[in-house]
Tab-separated table of C-alpha atoms and ligand atoms in Angstrom:
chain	number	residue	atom	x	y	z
A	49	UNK	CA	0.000	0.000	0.000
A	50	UNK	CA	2.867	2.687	0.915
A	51	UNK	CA	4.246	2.271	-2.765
A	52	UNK	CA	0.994	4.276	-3.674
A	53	UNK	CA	2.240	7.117	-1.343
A	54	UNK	CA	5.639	7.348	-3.248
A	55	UNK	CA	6.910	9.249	-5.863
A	56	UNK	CA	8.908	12.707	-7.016
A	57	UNK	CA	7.490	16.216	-6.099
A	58	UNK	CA	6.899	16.994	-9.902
A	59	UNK	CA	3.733	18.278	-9.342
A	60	UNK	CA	4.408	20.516	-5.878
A	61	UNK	CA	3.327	23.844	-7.404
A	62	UNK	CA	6.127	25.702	-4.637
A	63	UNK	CA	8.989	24.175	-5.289
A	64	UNK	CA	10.975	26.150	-8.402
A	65	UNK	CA	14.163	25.141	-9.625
A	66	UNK	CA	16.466	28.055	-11.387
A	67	UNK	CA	15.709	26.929	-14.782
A	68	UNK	CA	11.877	26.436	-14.432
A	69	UNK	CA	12.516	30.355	-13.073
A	70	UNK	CA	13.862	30.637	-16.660
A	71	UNK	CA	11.690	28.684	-18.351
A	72	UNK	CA	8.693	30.286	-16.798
A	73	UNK	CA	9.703	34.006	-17.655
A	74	UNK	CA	9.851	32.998	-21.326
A	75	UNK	CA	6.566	31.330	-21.156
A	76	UNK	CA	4.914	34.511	-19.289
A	77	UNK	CA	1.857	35.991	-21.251
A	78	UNK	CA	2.802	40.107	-21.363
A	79	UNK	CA	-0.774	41.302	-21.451
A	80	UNK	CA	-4.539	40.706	-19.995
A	81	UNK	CA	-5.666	39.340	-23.706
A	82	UNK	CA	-3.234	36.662	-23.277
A	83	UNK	CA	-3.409	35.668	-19.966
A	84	UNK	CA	-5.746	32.417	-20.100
A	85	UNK	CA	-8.828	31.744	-18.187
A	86	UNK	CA	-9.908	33.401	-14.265
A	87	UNK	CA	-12.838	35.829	-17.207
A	88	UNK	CA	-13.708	37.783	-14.600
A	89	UNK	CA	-10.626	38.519	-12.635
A	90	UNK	CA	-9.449	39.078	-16.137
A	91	UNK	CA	-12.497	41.556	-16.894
A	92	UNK	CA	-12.457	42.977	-13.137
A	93	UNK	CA	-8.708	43.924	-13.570
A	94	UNK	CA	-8.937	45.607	-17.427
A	95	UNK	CA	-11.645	47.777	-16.194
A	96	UNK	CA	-9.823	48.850	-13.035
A	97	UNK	CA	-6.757	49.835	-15.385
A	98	UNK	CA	-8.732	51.820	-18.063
A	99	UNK	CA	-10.363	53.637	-15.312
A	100	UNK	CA	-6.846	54.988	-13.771
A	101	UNK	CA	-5.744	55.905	-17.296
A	102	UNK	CA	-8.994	58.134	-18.310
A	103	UNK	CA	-8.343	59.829	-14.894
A	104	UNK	CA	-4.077	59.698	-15.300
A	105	UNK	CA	-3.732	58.166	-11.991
A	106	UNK	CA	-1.820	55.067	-10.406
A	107	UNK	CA	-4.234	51.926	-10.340
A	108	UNK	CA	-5.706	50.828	-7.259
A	109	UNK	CA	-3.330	48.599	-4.708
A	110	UNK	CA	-4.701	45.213	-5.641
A	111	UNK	CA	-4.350	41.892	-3.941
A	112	UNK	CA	-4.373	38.394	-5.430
A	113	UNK	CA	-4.865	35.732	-3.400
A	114	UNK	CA	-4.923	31.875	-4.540
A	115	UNK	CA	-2.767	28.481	-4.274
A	116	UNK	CA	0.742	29.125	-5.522
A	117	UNK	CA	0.972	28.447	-9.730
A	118	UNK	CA	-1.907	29.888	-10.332
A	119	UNK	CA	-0.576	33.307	-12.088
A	120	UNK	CA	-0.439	35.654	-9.233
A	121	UNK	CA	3.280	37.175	-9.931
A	122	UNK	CA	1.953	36.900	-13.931
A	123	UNK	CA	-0.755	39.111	-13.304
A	124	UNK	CA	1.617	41.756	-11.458
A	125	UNK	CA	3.934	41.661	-14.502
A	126	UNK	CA	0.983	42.774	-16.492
A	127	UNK	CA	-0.561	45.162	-14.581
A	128	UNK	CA	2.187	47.260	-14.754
A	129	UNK	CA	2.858	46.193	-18.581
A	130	UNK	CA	-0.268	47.511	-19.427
A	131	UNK	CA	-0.403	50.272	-17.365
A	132	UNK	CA	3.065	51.119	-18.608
A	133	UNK	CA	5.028	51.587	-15.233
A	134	UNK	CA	8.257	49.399	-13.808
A	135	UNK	CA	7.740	46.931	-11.684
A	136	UNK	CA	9.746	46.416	-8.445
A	137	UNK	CA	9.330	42.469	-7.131
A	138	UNK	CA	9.959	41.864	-3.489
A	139	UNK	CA	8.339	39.613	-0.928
A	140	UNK	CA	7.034	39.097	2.436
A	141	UNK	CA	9.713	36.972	3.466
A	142	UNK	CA	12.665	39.522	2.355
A	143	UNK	CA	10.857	42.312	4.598
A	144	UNK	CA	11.832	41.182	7.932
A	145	UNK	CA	11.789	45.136	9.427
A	146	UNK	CA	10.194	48.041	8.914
A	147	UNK	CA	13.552	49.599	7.761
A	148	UNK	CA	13.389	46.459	5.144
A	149	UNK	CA	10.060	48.773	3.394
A	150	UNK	CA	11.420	52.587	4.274
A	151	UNK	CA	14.232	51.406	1.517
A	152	UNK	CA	11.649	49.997	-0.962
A	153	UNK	CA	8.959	52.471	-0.886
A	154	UNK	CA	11.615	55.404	-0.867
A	155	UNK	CA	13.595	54.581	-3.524
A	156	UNK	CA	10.082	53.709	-6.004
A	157	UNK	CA	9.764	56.152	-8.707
A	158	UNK	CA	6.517	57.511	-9.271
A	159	UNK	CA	4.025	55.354	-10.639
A	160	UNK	CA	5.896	52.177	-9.804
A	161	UNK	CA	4.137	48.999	-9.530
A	162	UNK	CA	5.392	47.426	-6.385
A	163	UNK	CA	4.936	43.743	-5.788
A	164	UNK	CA	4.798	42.169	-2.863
A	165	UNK	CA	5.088	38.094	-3.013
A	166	UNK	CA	3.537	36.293	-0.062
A	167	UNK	CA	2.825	39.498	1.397
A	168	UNK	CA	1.311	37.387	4.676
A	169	UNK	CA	4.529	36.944	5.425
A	170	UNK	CA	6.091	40.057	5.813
A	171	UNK	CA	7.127	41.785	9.703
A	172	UNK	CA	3.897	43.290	12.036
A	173	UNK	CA	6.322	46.079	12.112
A	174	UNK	CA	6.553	46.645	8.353
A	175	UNK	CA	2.597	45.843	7.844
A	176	UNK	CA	1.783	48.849	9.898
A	177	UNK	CA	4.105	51.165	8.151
A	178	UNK	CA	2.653	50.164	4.721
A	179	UNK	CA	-1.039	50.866	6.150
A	180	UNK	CA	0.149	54.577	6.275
A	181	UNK	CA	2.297	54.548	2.777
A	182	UNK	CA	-0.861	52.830	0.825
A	183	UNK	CA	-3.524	55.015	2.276
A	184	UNK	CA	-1.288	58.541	1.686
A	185	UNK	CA	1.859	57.766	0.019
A	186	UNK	CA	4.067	58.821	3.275
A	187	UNK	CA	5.540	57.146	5.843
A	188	UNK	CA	7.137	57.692	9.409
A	189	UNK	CA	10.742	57.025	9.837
A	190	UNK	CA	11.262	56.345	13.785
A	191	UNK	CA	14.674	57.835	14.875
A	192	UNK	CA	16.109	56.821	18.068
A	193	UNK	CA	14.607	55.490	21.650
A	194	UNK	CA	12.977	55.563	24.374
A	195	UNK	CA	11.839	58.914	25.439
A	196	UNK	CA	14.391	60.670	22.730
A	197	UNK	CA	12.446	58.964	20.049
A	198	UNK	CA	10.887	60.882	17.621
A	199	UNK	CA	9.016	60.429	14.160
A	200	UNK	CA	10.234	61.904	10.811
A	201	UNK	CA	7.887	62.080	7.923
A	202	UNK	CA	8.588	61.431	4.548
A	203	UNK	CA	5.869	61.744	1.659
A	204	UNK	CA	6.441	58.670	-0.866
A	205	UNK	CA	5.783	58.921	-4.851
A	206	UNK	CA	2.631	57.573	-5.774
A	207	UNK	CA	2.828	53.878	-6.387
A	208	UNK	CA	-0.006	50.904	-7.010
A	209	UNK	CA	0.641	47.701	-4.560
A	210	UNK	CA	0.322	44.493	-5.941
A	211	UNK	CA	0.277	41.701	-2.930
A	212	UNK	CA	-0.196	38.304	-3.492
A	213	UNK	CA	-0.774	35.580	-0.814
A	214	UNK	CA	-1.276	32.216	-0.365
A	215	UNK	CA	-3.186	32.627	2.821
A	216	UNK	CA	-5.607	35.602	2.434
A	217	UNK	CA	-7.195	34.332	6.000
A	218	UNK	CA	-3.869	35.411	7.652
A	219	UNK	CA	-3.835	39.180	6.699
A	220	UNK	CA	-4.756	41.478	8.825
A	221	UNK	CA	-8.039	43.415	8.428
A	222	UNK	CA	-6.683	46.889	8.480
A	223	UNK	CA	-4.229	45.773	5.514
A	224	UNK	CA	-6.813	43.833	3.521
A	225	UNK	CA	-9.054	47.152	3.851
A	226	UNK	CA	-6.409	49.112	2.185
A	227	UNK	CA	-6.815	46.915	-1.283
A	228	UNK	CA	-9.166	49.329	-3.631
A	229	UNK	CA	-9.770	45.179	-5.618
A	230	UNK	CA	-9.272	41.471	-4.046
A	231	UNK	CA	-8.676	38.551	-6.651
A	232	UNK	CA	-9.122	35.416	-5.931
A	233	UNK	CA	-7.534	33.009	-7.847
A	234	UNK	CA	-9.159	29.883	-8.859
A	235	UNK	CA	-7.730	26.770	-9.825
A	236	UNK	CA	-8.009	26.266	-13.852
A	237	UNK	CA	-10.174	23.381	-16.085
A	238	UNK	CA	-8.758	21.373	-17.862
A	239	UNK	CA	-9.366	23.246	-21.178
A	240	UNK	CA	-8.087	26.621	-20.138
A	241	UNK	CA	-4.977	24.385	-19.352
A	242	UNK	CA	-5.064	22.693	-22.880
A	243	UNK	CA	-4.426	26.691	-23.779
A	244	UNK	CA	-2.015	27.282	-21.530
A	245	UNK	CA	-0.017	24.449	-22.985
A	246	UNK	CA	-1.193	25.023	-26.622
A	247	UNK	CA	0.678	28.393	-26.032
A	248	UNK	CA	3.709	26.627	-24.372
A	249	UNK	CA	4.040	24.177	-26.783
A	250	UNK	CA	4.728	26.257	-29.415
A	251	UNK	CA	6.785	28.700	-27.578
A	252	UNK	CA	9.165	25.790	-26.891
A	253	UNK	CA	8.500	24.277	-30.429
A	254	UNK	CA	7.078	20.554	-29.226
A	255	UNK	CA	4.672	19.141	-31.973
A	256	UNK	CA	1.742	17.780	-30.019
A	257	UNK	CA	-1.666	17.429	-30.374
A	258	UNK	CA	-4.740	18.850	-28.550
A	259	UNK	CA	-6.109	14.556	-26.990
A	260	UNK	CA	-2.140	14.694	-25.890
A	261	UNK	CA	-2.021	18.458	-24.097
A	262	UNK	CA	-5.651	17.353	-22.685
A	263	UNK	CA	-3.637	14.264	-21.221
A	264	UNK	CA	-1.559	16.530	-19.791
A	265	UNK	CA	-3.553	19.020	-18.905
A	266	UNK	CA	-5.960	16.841	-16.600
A	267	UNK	CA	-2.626	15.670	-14.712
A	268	UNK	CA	-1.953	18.929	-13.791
A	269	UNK	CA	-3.784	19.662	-10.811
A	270	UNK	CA	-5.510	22.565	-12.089
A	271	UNK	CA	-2.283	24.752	-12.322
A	272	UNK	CA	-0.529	26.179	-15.232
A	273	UNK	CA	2.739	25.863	-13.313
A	274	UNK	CA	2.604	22.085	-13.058
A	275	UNK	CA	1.263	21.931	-16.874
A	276	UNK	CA	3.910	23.967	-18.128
A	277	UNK	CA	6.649	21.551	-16.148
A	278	UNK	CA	4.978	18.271	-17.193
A	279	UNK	CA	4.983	19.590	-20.750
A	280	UNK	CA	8.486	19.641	-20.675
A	281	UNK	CA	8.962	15.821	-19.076
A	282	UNK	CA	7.188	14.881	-21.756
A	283	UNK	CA	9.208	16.859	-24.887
A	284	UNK	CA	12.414	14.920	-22.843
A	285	UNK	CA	10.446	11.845	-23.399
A	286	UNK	CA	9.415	12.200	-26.705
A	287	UNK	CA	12.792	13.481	-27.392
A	288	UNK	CA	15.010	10.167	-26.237
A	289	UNK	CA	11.695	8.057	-27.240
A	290	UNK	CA	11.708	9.472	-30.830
A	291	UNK	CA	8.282	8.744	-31.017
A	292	UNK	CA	7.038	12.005	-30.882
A	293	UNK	CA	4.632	13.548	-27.919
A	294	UNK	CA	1.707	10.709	-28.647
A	295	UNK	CA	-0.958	10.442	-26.050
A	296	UNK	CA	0.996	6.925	-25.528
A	297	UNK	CA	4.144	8.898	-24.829
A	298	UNK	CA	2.214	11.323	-22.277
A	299	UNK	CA	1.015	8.240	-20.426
A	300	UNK	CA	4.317	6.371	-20.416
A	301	UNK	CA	6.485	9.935	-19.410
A	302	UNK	CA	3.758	10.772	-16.675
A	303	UNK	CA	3.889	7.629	-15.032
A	304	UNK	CA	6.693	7.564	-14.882
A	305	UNK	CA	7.120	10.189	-13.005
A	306	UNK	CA	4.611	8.966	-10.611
A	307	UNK	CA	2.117	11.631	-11.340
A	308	UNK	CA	-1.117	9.647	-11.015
A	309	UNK	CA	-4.235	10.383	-13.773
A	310	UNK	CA	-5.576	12.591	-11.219
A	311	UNK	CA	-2.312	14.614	-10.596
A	312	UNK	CA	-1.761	13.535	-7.266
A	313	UNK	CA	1.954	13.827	-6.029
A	314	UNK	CA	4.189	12.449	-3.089
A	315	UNK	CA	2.589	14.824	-0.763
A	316	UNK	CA	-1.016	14.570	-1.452
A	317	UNK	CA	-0.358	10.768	-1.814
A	318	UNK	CA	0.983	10.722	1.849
A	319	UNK	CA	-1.389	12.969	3.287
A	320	UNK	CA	-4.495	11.130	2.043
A	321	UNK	CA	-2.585	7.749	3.262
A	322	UNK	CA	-1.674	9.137	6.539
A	323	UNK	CA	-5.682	9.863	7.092
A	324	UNK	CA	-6.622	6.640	5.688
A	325	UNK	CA	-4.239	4.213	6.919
A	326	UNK	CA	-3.236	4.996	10.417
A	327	UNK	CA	-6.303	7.276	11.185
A	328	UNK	CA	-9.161	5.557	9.764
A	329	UNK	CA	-10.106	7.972	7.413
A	330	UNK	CA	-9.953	11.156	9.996
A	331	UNK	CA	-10.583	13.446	11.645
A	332	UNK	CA	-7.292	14.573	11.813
A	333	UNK	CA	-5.881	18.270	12.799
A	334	UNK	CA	-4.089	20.087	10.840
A	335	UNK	CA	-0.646	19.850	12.449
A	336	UNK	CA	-0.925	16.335	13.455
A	337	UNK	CA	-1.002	15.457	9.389
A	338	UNK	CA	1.913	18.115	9.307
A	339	UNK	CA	3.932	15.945	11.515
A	340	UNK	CA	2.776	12.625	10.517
A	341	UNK	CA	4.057	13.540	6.426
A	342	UNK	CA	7.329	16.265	7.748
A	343	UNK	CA	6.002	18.974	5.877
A	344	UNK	CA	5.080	22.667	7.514
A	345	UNK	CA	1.278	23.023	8.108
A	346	UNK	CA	1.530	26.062	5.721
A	347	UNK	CA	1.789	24.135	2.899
A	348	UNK	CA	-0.607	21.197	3.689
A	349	UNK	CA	-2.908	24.669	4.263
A	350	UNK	CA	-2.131	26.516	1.295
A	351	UNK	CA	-1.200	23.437	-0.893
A	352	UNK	CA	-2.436	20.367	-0.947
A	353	UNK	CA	-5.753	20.658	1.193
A	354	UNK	CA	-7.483	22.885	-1.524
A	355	UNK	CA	-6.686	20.264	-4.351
A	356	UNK	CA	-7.856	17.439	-2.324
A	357	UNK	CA	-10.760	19.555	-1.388
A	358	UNK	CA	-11.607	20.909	-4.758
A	359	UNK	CA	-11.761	17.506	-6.532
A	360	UNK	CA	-13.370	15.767	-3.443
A	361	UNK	CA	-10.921	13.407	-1.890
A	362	UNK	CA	-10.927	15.203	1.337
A	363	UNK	CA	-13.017	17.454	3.584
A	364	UNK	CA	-12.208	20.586	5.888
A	365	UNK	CA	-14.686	20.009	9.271
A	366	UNK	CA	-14.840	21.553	12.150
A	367	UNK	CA	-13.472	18.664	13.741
A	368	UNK	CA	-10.709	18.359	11.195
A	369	UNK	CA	-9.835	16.630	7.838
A	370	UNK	CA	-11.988	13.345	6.452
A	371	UNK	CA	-11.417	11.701	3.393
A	372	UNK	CA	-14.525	11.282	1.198
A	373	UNK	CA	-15.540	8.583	0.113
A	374	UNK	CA	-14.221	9.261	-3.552
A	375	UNK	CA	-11.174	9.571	-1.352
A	376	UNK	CA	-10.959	6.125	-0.492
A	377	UNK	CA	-11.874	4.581	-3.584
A	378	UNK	CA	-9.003	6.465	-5.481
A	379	UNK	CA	-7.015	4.677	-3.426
A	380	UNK	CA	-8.725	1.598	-3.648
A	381	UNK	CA	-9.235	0.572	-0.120
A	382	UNK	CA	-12.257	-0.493	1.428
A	383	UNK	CA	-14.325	1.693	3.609
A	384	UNK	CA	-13.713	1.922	7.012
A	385	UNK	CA	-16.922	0.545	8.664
A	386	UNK	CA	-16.726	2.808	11.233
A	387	UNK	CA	-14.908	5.813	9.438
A	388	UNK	CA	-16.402	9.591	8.910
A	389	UNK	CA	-17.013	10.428	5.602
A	390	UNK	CA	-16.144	14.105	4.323
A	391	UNK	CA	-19.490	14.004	2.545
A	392	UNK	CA	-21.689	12.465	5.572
A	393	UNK	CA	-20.888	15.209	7.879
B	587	ATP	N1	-3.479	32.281	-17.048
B	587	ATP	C1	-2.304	31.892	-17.525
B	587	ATP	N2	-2.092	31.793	-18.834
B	587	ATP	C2	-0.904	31.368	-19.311
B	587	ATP	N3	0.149	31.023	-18.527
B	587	ATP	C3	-0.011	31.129	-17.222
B	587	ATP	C4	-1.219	31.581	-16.641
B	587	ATP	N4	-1.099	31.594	-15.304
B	587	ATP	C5	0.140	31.166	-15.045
B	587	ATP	N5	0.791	30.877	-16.181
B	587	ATP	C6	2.153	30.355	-16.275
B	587	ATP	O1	2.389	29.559	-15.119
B	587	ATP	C7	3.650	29.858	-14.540
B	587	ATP	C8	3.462	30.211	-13.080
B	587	ATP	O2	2.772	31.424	-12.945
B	587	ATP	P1	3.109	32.469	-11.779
B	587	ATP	O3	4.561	32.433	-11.432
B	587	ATP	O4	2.522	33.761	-12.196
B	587	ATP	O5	2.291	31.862	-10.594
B	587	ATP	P2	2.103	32.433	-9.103
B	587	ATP	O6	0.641	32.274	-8.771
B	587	ATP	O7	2.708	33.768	-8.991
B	587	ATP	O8	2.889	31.418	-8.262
B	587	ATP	P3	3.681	31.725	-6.906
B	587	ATP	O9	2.681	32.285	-5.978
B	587	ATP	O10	4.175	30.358	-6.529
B	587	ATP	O11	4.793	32.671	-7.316
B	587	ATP	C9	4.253	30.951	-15.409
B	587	ATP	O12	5.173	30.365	-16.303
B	587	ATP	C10	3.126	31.504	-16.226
B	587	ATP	O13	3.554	31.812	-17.514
């Protein structure tokens, strides 16, 4: 049974090597008409753009929120692509003190589009100064201690946030209130993935056909990330096969890689088989599973719970996470007579 649970990461939308970085910039669609699927995100940003350039003004501070591979840095690139402005990247993670910000936001030229990656993670300290730069473009520079301390202003140029977070739950009110538009990133059907790989393909000049990308594309966990990166296991295939990118050579390079027809990787494989196997289909908390499979809650949170959830092999209660019932027949074990199911409760 634990051979089921096996297998490579391929399909871990977080984990980037340098030359998927690469690989991904060149595959990057530059502009809204491009960008496939999420219509109304798509339609809710365009309008939000044309309005700031009638009225020659920066565009709202926007947020995206979603699981990671979903397009959240894309759409940053071309918001400020279309809007015409540079783009500064940065993330939560790199801003571990307010001083960390005072050097971004003073140094951003007017209009800038500032990104903020994983913006849930950035320092309390830094969150509150960036309440005060979004709302008026200024900020206060604290010099010295104690009772000598005192608070220097300093007016910033006018620049449009762009945040993007995993875990829209763990921002704080006051700095969700400050985004004039929330996205929310949904995870993508399998034909808005066949065009995300139609477009990849011929970027990276792979003959293939549409019942082969469709393959592909329903292996792919709903995320152009993981399409794009199976797309190229399977030109390497093809490529020592010399058979071409057939549907046959899809299946063959895909299991291969252990990526199961659903899209299921090592992680969601050991999750799901820690909550059937050793606890009987659940409930289980959240950090329990963390500890059972060694991964950080985070990502069981962010990662692999809304897959499971979204194609119904596992439940979020109250009382913590059940498999379904189409959870334990993917796996092809027999239901727990006394087990929960997800879809009972
Ligand atoms: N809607 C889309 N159309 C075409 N390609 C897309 C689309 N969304 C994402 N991609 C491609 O998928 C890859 C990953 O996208 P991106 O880096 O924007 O995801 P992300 O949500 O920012 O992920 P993370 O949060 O992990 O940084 C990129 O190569 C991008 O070109």
């Amino acid at each position: 049974m634990s051979d089921a649970f096996d297998g490579e990461a391929l399909v871990n939308p977080e984990v980037e090597s340098e030359a998927e970085v690469a690989f991904e910039g060149a595959l990057r669609p530059k502009s809204l008409a491009e960008f496939v699927g999420q219509r109304k995100v798509r339609g809710q940003l365009q309008l939000l753009l044309d309005a700031a350039a009638i009225q020659n003004r920066t565009p709202d501070h926007i947020l995206l929120a979603g699981p990671p591979g979903l397009g959240k840095t894309t759409l940053a690139m071309i918001v400020a692509h279309e809007s015409e402005r540079p783009l500064r990247l940065t993330s939560g993670p790199a801003i571990q003190h307010a001083g960390d910000l005072a050097a971004v936001l003073s140094s951003l030229v007017p209009g800038e589009v500032l990104f903020i990656d994983e913006i849930h993670r950035m320092a309390r300290s830094a969150e509150e100064m960036l309440y005060l730069a979004m709302e008026d473009f200024r900020i206060d520079i604290m010099v010295g201690k104690g009772a000598g301390a005192t608070s220097i202003p300093l007016d910033l140029a006018p620049f449009t946030l762009v945040g993007a977070t995993t875990r829209s739950g763990l921002l704080p009110n006051p700095l969700r209130d400050r985004f004039g538009f929330t996205a929310h990133l949904e995870f993508y059907e399998t034909g808005e993935l066949v065009r995300v790989l139609q477009r990849a393909a011929q970027l990276l000049g792979v003959p293939i056909g549409d019942e082969a990308l469709g393959e592909i594309a329903s292996r792919s966990r709903g995320t152009p990330r993981i399409a794009n990166r199976l797309l190229r296991r399977v030109r390497d295939y093809a490529l020592v096969d010399g058979g071409g990118a057939t549907l046959e050579a899809v299946r063959a390079a895909l299991d291969l890689y252990d990526v199961d027809e659903l899209g299921l990787d090592r992680l969601d494989r050991a999750v799901m088989g820690i909550i059937l196997e050793r606890f009987d289909g659940g409930p289980v908390g959240l950090n329990t599973l963390a500890v059972s499979v060694g991964e950080e809650a985070e990502t069981i949170e962010a990662v692999v719970e809304p897959f499971l959830v979204r194609i119904g092999l596992l439940s979020r209660t109250p009382r913590g996470r059940v498999a379904t019932k189409a959870g334990w027949a993917h796996f092809g074990m027999p239901r727990n007579a006394n087990a929960l199911f997800g879809d009972d409760l």
